[in-house]
Amino acid sequence: MAAVTAEESGVGAQAALLDVNNIEVIYDHVILVLKGVSLSVPEGGIVALLGANGAGKTTTLKAISNLLRAERGEVTKGSIELGGERVQALTPNDLVKRGVIQVMEGRHCFEHLTVEENLLTGAYTRGGDRVGIQQDLEMVYGYFPRLKERRGSQAGYTSGGEQQMTAIGRALMSRPKMILLDEPSMGLAPQLVEQIFEIVKRINEEEGVSILLAEQNTNVALKYARYGYILENGRVVLDGEASALRENEDVKEFYLGLSGSDRRSYRDVKHYKRRKRWLS
Amino acid sequence: MGVLPVRTIGIWMLAVPLAILAIGLAFKGMAAANPSFFFTWPYFIEVLIAGLLQGVMYSLVALGFVLIFKASGIFNFAQGSMVLFAALTIVGFIEMGTHWTIAFFITAGIMVLLAISVERIVLRPLVNQPHIILFMATIGIFFFLDGFAQTIWGSDVKVLDIGIPKTPITVMENANPSDPNDPWQYGILINQYDLIAAAIGAVLVTVLAIFFQYTRTGRALRAVADDHQAALSVGIPLKTIWAIVWSVAGIVALVAGIVWGGKAGVQFSLALIALKALPVLILGGFTSIPGAIVGGLIIGAGEQLAEVFLGPLFGGAIQDWFAYMLALFVLLFRPQGLFGERIIERV
């Protein structure tokens, strides 16, 4: 199956905020993790990055936010452009200032800080803009009323859902143009996942924040995203409009757990998968 | 949030005098039972105060450890040698004829430079390595600083005098006792030097506590202490934060160096007061500034009281090991220390 790049499929109709062009990522100088990933996120869009464990979703996000360097990873080929400017050499601090912030997988709240202090750390790069920060704090509490109730609790003692909300709220405090959202559904009850995705969608619509979402939960991700890329073994194997992906037979079978009209035997499925692996 | 500290403070204000009273009564009982012990209340209070003041000076050293541990999770083995380095440097400048205030600012500048180079040369290449590796790097810094300071400034014992009076003062004296055996007739002797040193320590601690709790940079420091990765992800620049923390720790080391150097002379053994800070840290908790203070006070007072009143029981020299025994007990029952951040583990 040939990789279909973003350019060919014509997302370019809208102005692209983020353009990732054929990047290769190597960890520790030896481990090749991404083998040419291209994607593009339009201004104000929600784009999903799907795939199984180890497909390279998180690495792609970290390559964009440049958290990779702290993990001894490196973008060795290709380019990452934000609004036409190459951003690979920037530090995470610079990128946050330019409006790209990552919400890491597994929440990563500051355990010993209160929920409110957690949110305030998100505004670090904004300096001493007290009035604006206070307004944004109210804005975040508007999206997540639950956080207002828990504002004084240490984040380490709040529930998984509250921590995820804190992490998203914290990112929002930096006034981002784009949030890289890594696995927000991890370890949360299905109902809570829906709730968080609804809020993310509202943030996207009301604040105009573009979202690049890495998810294993293909079903939910394709429901809220407008466009999707499917990663496998460090490559984009399929991309398209979310609605088209939802109808795609392969996606249904591999990621949504639905088989097509004619039941295939287990042997065929195995064969098909094995053949794919040879190709890649 | 609001109610809790008030309640805690209330409990402490009640519990501490009671504990002191209980210890005093226990000693008094011992003295009554065994005539070889000597006990009077003024003497007890005098020893207690001397111990507490000594304790503040331990806290000063412990504080440097806490700062770096909080922000980077590293136990900075080099803190003791930073104290020595700072003290030697300021003495060096004073010997050259600079006024001590100017020497202080020059040395503070040098400590900041030192902090920045530590961050650049040692910490930056080791980002995201296990803590043990960073810890070993600080052992390296310890040996380097230790040798470097003495190469530059020589290894003689030096006198550091910044004009703090060393004469003791007497308080609560009952000059005209009606009873010739009145224990209060000589009052309580307090070492003026220790008193001023304690005041300096108190000011420093208050400033630091406010800085950590209420400023943007302070919050970022605590965030970095919790989670390096997350701090990076929200755009907190680790390099800057580390340079700030090491600078602050360097200046705390300078103050500790001046206070200790003025008391005991500036020499190699100054680097070893770091060992005295260890039980303070274990008692107070590695991550808590108030813990470093209270830990220091308890260790200082406990040490002195034990030496003076329990010493005869063991043949003296309790002071040298009492603190470590206390620390051992704390480790057994409350490994995070009295004030340490509770180790939050959720499933």
XYZ file of C-alpha atoms in Angstrom:
627
model
C 0.000 0.000 0.000
C 1.570 3.229 -1.040
C 1.714 6.110 1.386
C -0.606 8.869 0.300
C 0.838 12.207 1.232
C -1.096 15.226 2.293
C -0.217 17.194 -0.794
C -1.715 14.629 -3.143
C -4.967 14.368 -1.284
C -5.558 18.091 -1.431
C -5.930 19.300 2.154
C -4.098 22.322 0.889
C -7.386 23.964 0.056
C -7.220 25.620 3.498
C -4.105 27.430 4.646
C -1.909 24.942 6.459
C -0.771 26.038 9.901
C 1.589 23.152 10.345
C 3.379 21.279 7.616
C 5.375 18.200 8.420
C 7.305 17.057 5.404
C 8.766 13.582 5.176
C 10.505 13.576 8.559
C 12.731 10.839 9.821
C 13.395 10.483 13.537
C 16.254 8.568 15.087
C 16.619 7.905 18.800
C 20.054 7.500 20.361
C 21.656 7.720 16.894
C 20.563 4.163 16.077
C 16.861 3.523 16.526
C 14.911 4.610 13.475
C 11.392 5.389 14.633
C 9.822 7.554 11.948
C 10.613 6.653 8.374
C 9.202 9.553 6.460
C 6.024 10.999 7.952
C 4.238 13.826 6.236
C 1.161 15.540 7.474
C -0.441 18.905 7.535
C -2.803 20.622 9.917
C -5.003 23.413 8.551
C -5.690 26.567 10.521
C -8.502 25.819 12.962
C -8.708 22.131 12.103
C -8.807 18.971 14.157
C -6.531 16.326 12.723
C -6.215 12.839 14.142
C -3.096 10.729 14.120
C -4.105 7.110 14.490
C -2.286 3.863 14.867
C -1.368 1.071 17.199
C 1.164 1.085 20.009
C 4.628 1.946 18.799
C 3.435 3.224 15.434
C 5.143 6.565 16.034
C 2.262 8.839 17.029
C 3.881 10.198 20.156
C 7.229 10.548 18.423
C 5.610 12.584 15.675
C 4.063 14.947 18.221
C 7.308 15.242 20.140
C 9.191 15.944 16.940
C 6.843 18.866 16.340
C 6.997 20.244 19.899
C 10.706 19.432 20.023
C 10.489 17.553 23.290
C 12.385 14.896 21.386
C 15.778 16.337 22.079
C 15.448 15.778 25.819
C 14.913 12.096 25.049
C 17.949 11.825 22.823
C 15.850 11.769 19.686
C 16.613 13.743 16.572
C 14.875 14.733 13.380
C 17.418 13.672 10.770
C 15.523 14.297 7.538
C 12.624 16.298 6.314
C 11.226 19.559 7.563
C 8.653 20.876 10.002
C 7.124 24.212 9.131
C 4.855 26.358 11.239
C 3.125 29.000 9.175
C 5.875 28.690 6.569
C 8.748 28.992 9.054
C 11.026 26.060 9.768
C 10.838 25.312 13.473
C 13.020 22.255 13.962
C 15.857 24.141 15.626
C 13.640 25.902 18.176
C 13.454 24.911 21.824
C 10.118 23.864 23.357
C 10.118 27.244 25.091
C 10.300 29.084 21.748
C 7.619 26.860 20.292
C 5.239 27.533 23.167
C 5.845 31.238 22.613
C 4.945 30.713 18.953
C 1.749 28.973 19.946
C 2.487 25.260 19.737
C 2.052 23.365 22.981
C 1.890 19.680 23.708
C -0.335 17.930 26.220
C 1.665 14.861 26.987
C 0.451 11.318 27.176
C -0.355 10.297 30.738
C -1.314 13.846 31.759
C 1.944 14.796 33.500
C 0.426 17.244 35.950
C 2.670 18.792 38.566
C 1.603 16.559 41.421
C 2.532 18.747 44.340
C 1.186 21.958 42.886
C -2.472 22.798 43.263
C -4.750 22.606 40.253
C -4.724 26.385 39.958
C -0.937 26.576 40.211
C -0.755 23.921 37.517
C -2.870 26.092 35.266
C -0.726 29.129 36.043
C 2.484 27.339 35.065
C 0.943 27.067 31.604
C 1.122 30.849 31.381
C 4.856 30.891 32.164
C 5.903 32.047 28.720
C 3.500 34.973 28.849
C 5.485 36.797 31.485
C 3.786 39.245 33.797
C 0.532 39.830 31.921
C -1.549 39.545 35.127
C -4.883 40.753 33.854
C -4.793 38.575 30.757
C -3.725 35.542 32.753
C -6.534 36.047 35.248
C -9.042 36.318 32.397
C -7.752 33.142 30.832
C -7.943 31.358 34.159
C -11.655 32.193 34.217
C -11.919 31.056 30.608
C -10.393 27.667 31.502
C -12.714 27.360 34.507
C -15.542 28.123 32.121
C -14.654 25.109 30.003
C -13.876 22.910 32.994
C -16.151 23.924 35.900
C -14.917 20.853 37.760
C -11.455 22.379 37.980
C -12.815 25.462 39.687
C -14.181 23.288 42.471
C -10.837 21.550 42.845
C -8.640 24.601 42.328
C -7.009 24.328 45.764
C -6.313 20.566 45.757
C -2.927 19.149 44.985
C -3.117 17.861 41.433
C -1.614 14.525 42.451
C -4.712 13.763 44.491
C -7.278 14.528 41.813
C -8.858 11.883 39.601
C -7.557 10.844 36.205
C -10.256 12.837 34.421
C -9.529 15.942 36.465
C -5.829 15.569 35.743
C -6.526 15.339 32.026
C -8.649 18.469 32.279
C -5.870 20.191 34.219
C -3.352 19.229 31.560
C -5.544 20.539 28.744
C -6.398 23.678 30.714
C -2.727 24.253 31.437
C -1.934 24.107 27.731
C -4.781 26.499 27.024
C -3.280 29.018 29.453
C -0.381 29.586 27.058
C -2.833 31.043 24.493
C -1.842 28.505 21.871
C -2.559 28.472 18.164
C -2.235 24.745 18.195
C -2.436 22.007 20.813
C -0.732 18.681 20.272
C -2.950 16.358 22.232
C -1.434 13.007 23.004
C -3.770 10.181 23.968
C -6.323 12.156 26.031
C -8.530 9.097 26.392
C -5.894 7.016 28.137
C -7.228 5.298 31.217
C -10.510 7.178 31.305
C -14.071 5.888 31.412
C -15.791 6.012 27.984
C -18.317 8.572 29.188
C -15.551 10.845 30.444
C -13.693 10.437 27.166
C -16.736 11.723 25.263
C -17.054 14.619 27.692
C -13.412 15.632 27.280
C -13.601 15.370 23.503
C -16.719 17.546 23.482
C -14.807 20.210 25.396
C -11.809 19.896 23.089
C -14.142 20.401 20.170
C -15.631 23.489 21.809
C -12.155 24.871 22.443
C -11.362 24.277 18.804
C -14.478 26.075 17.616
C -14.660 28.915 20.116
C -10.981 29.733 20.592
C -9.893 28.814 17.076
C -7.180 26.508 18.380
C -6.019 23.891 15.888
C -5.639 20.435 17.292
C -3.410 17.580 16.316
C -4.618 14.572 18.163
C -2.808 11.279 18.650
C -5.231 8.544 19.608
C -5.538 4.805 19.846
C -9.236 5.126 20.347
C -9.928 5.353 16.604
C -13.665 5.380 17.009
C -13.839 8.531 19.139
C -10.983 10.242 17.332
C -12.631 9.882 13.918
C -15.895 11.131 15.341
C -14.397 14.470 16.352
C -11.568 14.952 13.870
C -12.097 16.264 10.375
C -9.071 14.632 8.878
C -7.043 11.592 9.839
C -3.684 9.995 9.229
C -2.996 6.366 10.013
C 0.522 5.511 11.072
C 2.064 2.114 10.996
C 5.666 1.289 11.756
C 6.738 4.883 11.482
C 5.004 5.663 8.190
C 1.728 7.142 7.116
C -0.098 4.272 5.458
C -3.421 5.941 4.876
C -4.942 9.368 5.206
C -8.178 11.058 4.313
C -11.265 12.849 5.523
C -12.470 11.403 8.811
C -15.766 10.342 7.247
C -13.946 8.521 4.445
C -11.649 6.772 6.907
C -14.618 5.644 8.945
C -16.031 3.934 5.878
C -12.741 2.432 4.757
C -12.821 -1.378 4.918
C -9.239 -1.735 6.191
C -9.715 0.854 8.900
C -12.931 -0.809 9.967
C -11.231 -4.119 10.236
C -7.942 -3.151 11.852
C -8.852 -0.208 14.038
C -12.571 -0.167 14.588
C -12.942 -3.897 15.177
C -15.666 -4.246 12.565
C -15.331 -6.786 9.813
C -16.804 -6.299 6.377
C -19.976 -7.918 5.085
C -18.285 -11.179 4.128
C -16.674 -12.824 7.082
C -13.051 -13.649 6.458
C -11.437 -16.607 8.073
C -8.754 -16.025 10.675
C -6.167 -17.458 8.326
C -6.842 -14.848 5.666
C -6.585 -12.038 8.120
C -3.273 -13.261 9.365
C -2.000 -13.670 5.847
C -3.017 -10.160 4.934
C -1.320 -8.664 7.943
C 1.835 -10.606 7.392
C 2.033 -9.455 3.802
C 1.710 -5.874 4.908
C 4.569 -6.275 7.294
C 6.847 -7.574 4.521
C 6.095 -4.550 2.469
C 7.044 -2.162 5.192
C -6.473 25.485 52.157
C -7.012 28.456 54.443
C -8.009 26.583 57.567
C -5.318 23.958 57.484
C -2.162 26.049 58.034
C -3.863 27.965 60.863
C -4.731 24.720 62.590
C -1.256 23.343 62.004
C 0.364 26.452 63.407
C -1.951 26.286 66.421
C -1.044 22.683 67.105
C 2.650 23.478 66.837
C 2.401 26.508 69.087
C 0.801 24.355 71.726
C 2.862 21.225 71.215
C 6.331 22.747 71.111
C 6.301 24.500 74.523
C 4.678 21.404 76.017
C 7.387 19.182 74.565
C 10.104 21.497 75.873
C 8.451 21.561 79.285
C 8.209 17.773 79.302
C 11.869 17.366 78.395
C 12.818 19.886 81.080
C 10.744 18.062 83.678
C 12.278 14.760 82.666
C 15.765 16.172 83.142
C 14.713 17.699 86.446
C 13.424 14.323 87.571
C 16.694 12.706 86.591
C 18.640 15.315 88.491
C 16.489 14.731 91.556
C 17.050 11.003 91.361
C 20.766 11.186 90.708
C 22.804 13.933 92.347
C 25.582 13.672 89.754
C 23.314 15.503 87.293
C 22.979 19.221 87.502
C 19.729 20.932 86.632
C 18.227 24.371 87.043
C 15.635 25.980 84.802
C 17.765 28.950 83.735
C 20.588 26.632 82.792
C 18.185 24.434 80.834
C 16.801 27.417 78.956
C 20.286 28.719 78.284
C 21.356 25.431 76.741
C 18.126 25.229 74.800
C 18.578 28.690 73.313
C 22.199 28.026 72.453
C 21.068 24.822 70.749
C 18.287 26.521 68.810
C 20.642 29.219 67.561
C 23.145 26.578 66.558
C 20.241 24.856 64.825
C 19.465 27.893 62.688
C 23.016 27.698 61.408
C 22.527 24.050 60.482
C 19.349 25.076 58.700
C 21.298 27.566 56.630
C 23.432 24.788 55.224
C 20.486 22.441 54.826
C 18.609 25.110 52.911
C 21.096 24.985 50.050
C 20.493 21.271 49.704
C 16.727 21.659 49.779
C 16.734 24.265 47.006
C 18.619 22.089 44.568
C 16.834 18.933 45.586
C 13.461 20.564 45.080
C 14.230 21.877 41.649
C 16.157 19.000 40.175
C 15.706 16.010 42.440
C 19.459 15.869 42.934
C 21.114 15.571 46.287
C 23.861 18.092 45.722
C 26.893 16.587 47.352
C 28.884 19.682 46.456
C 26.899 22.032 48.707
C 29.495 21.756 51.478
C 32.323 22.608 49.146
C 30.297 25.499 47.785
C 30.153 26.834 51.350
C 33.927 26.476 51.622
C 34.532 27.997 48.222
C 32.316 30.987 48.995
C 33.895 31.555 52.401
C 37.439 31.312 51.039
C 36.613 33.671 48.211
C 35.123 36.348 50.418
C 38.007 36.079 52.887
C 40.407 36.363 49.971
C 38.818 39.596 48.823
C 38.682 41.004 52.331
C 42.385 40.211 52.769
C 43.069 42.119 49.571
C 41.642 45.128 51.324
C 38.113 45.301 49.984
C 35.390 46.269 52.392
C 33.358 43.192 53.339
C 30.124 44.454 51.761
C 31.826 44.895 48.403
C 33.537 41.543 48.830
C 30.117 40.052 49.521
C 28.686 41.283 46.239
C 31.743 40.216 44.256
C 31.570 36.755 45.801
C 27.833 36.548 45.147
C 28.585 37.352 41.507
C 31.216 34.623 41.418
C 28.742 32.145 42.892
C 26.251 33.010 40.147
C 28.936 32.497 37.518
C 29.802 29.197 39.146
C 26.132 28.181 39.036
C 25.870 29.017 35.358
C 28.988 27.054 34.504
C 27.810 24.065 36.532
C 24.582 24.120 34.565
C 26.416 24.430 31.236
C 29.241 22.000 31.779
C 27.753 19.394 34.076
C 23.970 19.412 34.095
C 23.077 20.185 30.515
C 24.791 17.164 29.000
C 23.129 14.975 31.619
C 19.502 15.999 31.074
C 17.145 13.063 31.460
C 19.750 10.787 32.938
C 18.895 8.850 36.089
C 19.238 10.818 39.311
C 22.101 8.689 40.520
C 24.233 9.881 37.617
C 23.525 13.509 38.421
C 24.306 12.782 42.050
C 27.673 11.335 41.098
C 28.340 14.378 38.978
C 27.853 16.508 42.099
C 30.448 14.401 43.885
C 32.768 15.367 41.063
C 31.889 19.018 41.577
C 32.618 18.589 45.289
C 36.182 17.424 44.673
C 36.777 19.994 41.996
C 35.599 22.937 44.088
C 37.392 21.684 47.139
C 40.711 21.553 45.352
C 40.134 24.604 43.201
C 39.262 26.866 46.133
C 42.349 25.835 48.058
C 44.588 26.130 45.020
C 43.545 29.708 44.529
C 43.257 30.903 48.105
C 45.607 28.547 49.937
C 44.780 26.039 52.618
C 45.634 28.008 55.754
C 43.053 28.588 58.411
C 41.753 32.092 57.908
C 39.877 34.498 60.089
C 36.706 35.980 58.736
C 35.537 39.010 60.654
C 32.678 41.096 59.366
C 32.140 42.932 62.617
C 29.472 40.857 64.317
C 30.062 41.214 68.087
C 30.942 37.968 69.771
C 30.427 38.926 73.400
C 27.606 37.146 75.155
C 24.726 39.110 76.596
C 22.779 38.367 79.731
C 19.006 38.469 79.898
C 16.376 37.910 82.584
C 18.877 38.591 85.303
C 17.571 38.845 88.845
C 20.216 41.211 90.204
C 18.967 41.458 93.786
C 17.935 37.955 94.755
C 16.054 37.667 98.003
C 17.167 34.074 98.186
C 20.942 33.503 97.799
C 20.238 30.234 95.985
C 17.846 31.807 93.486
C 18.725 30.089 90.182
C 17.838 33.210 88.197
C 20.365 35.448 89.879
C 22.858 35.117 87.016
C 20.278 35.272 84.279
C 20.621 33.531 80.933
C 23.695 33.981 78.791
C 23.088 34.280 75.070
C 25.805 34.408 72.477
C 25.277 37.590 70.509
C 26.977 36.210 67.427
C 24.623 33.256 67.286
C 21.669 35.563 67.767
C 22.628 37.743 64.818
C 23.441 34.722 62.691
C 20.012 33.324 63.474
C 18.391 36.610 62.500
C 20.224 36.572 59.164
C 19.077 33.017 58.624
C 15.483 33.911 59.437
C 15.433 36.774 56.949
C 16.948 34.632 54.220
C 14.434 31.863 54.783
C 11.462 34.199 54.760
C 12.564 35.765 51.502
C 13.102 32.373 49.897
C 9.784 31.002 51.114
C 7.916 33.960 49.637
C 9.883 33.677 46.409
C 9.025 29.994 46.036
C 5.388 30.266 46.955
C 4.212 33.403 45.250
C 6.337 34.325 42.241
C 6.132 33.101 38.698
C 9.710 31.867 38.769
C 9.149 30.203 42.137
C 6.156 28.351 40.761
C 8.182 27.304 37.731
C 10.905 26.038 40.070
C 8.411 23.876 41.900
C 6.954 22.673 38.625
C 10.387 21.621 37.417
C 10.901 19.814 40.709
C 7.786 17.761 40.077
C 8.164 16.816 36.451
C 10.985 17.885 34.118
C 9.218 16.702 30.987
C 5.945 18.398 31.740
C 7.778 21.578 32.636
C 9.520 21.496 29.267
C 6.228 20.854 27.521
C 4.610 24.006 28.920
C 7.590 26.048 27.831
C 9.515 26.429 31.077
C 13.176 26.631 30.063
C 14.987 24.079 32.246
C 18.381 25.670 31.644
C 17.333 29.027 33.015
C 15.584 27.465 35.978
C 18.579 25.359 36.892
C 20.922 28.290 36.596
C 18.627 30.278 38.911
C 18.407 27.482 41.455
C 22.141 26.925 41.552
C 22.711 30.650 41.855
C 20.334 30.896 44.791
C 21.935 27.836 46.375
C 25.323 29.466 45.792
C 24.255 32.635 47.586
C 22.791 30.610 50.442
C 26.139 28.816 50.589
C 27.857 32.187 50.753
C 25.732 33.313 53.687
C 26.289 29.983 55.429
C 30.011 30.293 54.716
C 30.187 33.760 56.250
C 28.242 32.754 59.334
C 30.094 29.494 59.912
C 33.444 30.864 58.829
C 33.062 33.775 61.230
C 32.336 31.380 64.039
C 34.819 28.594 63.433
C 37.403 30.046 61.060
C 37.603 29.429 57.327
C 39.322 26.170 56.568
C 38.891 22.854 54.830
C 36.660 21.366 57.546
C 34.001 23.893 56.596
C 33.133 21.634 53.688
C 32.262 18.941 56.175
C 29.445 20.829 57.887
C 27.460 19.437 55.002
C 27.492 16.204 56.961
C 25.689 17.949 59.798
C 23.048 19.093 57.376
C 22.226 15.526 56.455
C 20.293 14.593 59.620
C 18.586 17.965 59.415
C 17.390 17.120 55.937
C 16.258 13.649 56.881
C 14.354 15.019 59.843
C 12.783 17.942 58.038
C 12.301 16.381 54.645
C 14.422 16.950 51.564
C 11.807 18.997 49.771
C 10.641 21.414 52.417
C 12.102 24.793 53.302
C 10.172 24.997 56.604
C 11.337 21.431 57.152
C 14.967 22.491 56.844
C 14.347 25.187 59.468
C 12.430 23.083 61.954
C 14.767 20.151 61.349
C 17.739 22.368 62.068
C 16.150 23.708 65.252
C 15.294 20.245 66.533
C 18.722 18.858 65.730
C 20.517 21.859 67.197
C 18.489 21.951 70.405
C 18.371 18.177 70.777
C 22.108 17.887 70.332
C 22.948 20.509 72.944
C 20.411 19.285 75.479
C 21.512 15.693 75.059
C 25.167 16.643 75.389
C 24.710 18.711 78.501
C 22.071 16.770 80.378
C 22.408 13.206 79.104
C 26.122 13.368 78.357
C 27.311 12.289 81.799
C 25.204 9.149 81.451
C 27.173 7.991 78.417
C 30.471 9.555 79.296
C 30.009 12.590 77.057
C 30.537 13.297 73.357
C 26.921 12.599 72.503
C 26.848 15.654 70.275
C 28.734 13.886 67.539
C 26.268 11.077 67.008
C 22.994 12.193 68.540
C 21.761 13.881 65.355
C 22.372 10.799 63.268
C 20.509 8.587 65.738
C 17.577 10.975 65.574
C 17.689 10.856 61.785
C 17.732 7.082 61.865
C 14.554 7.022 63.945
C 12.840 9.389 61.571
C 13.836 7.233 58.620
C 12.260 4.239 60.289
C 8.923 5.850 60.980
C 8.521 8.708 58.525
C 10.869 8.377 55.583
C 9.712 11.579 53.877
C 10.664 13.577 56.980
C 8.459 15.741 59.154
C 7.560 18.191 56.412
C 8.572 16.384 53.265
C 6.142 16.237 50.425
C 4.097 13.155 50.826
C 5.016 10.642 48.207
C 1.885 10.704 46.102
C 1.068 7.365 44.652
C -2.195 6.784 42.918
C -3.163 3.710 41.043
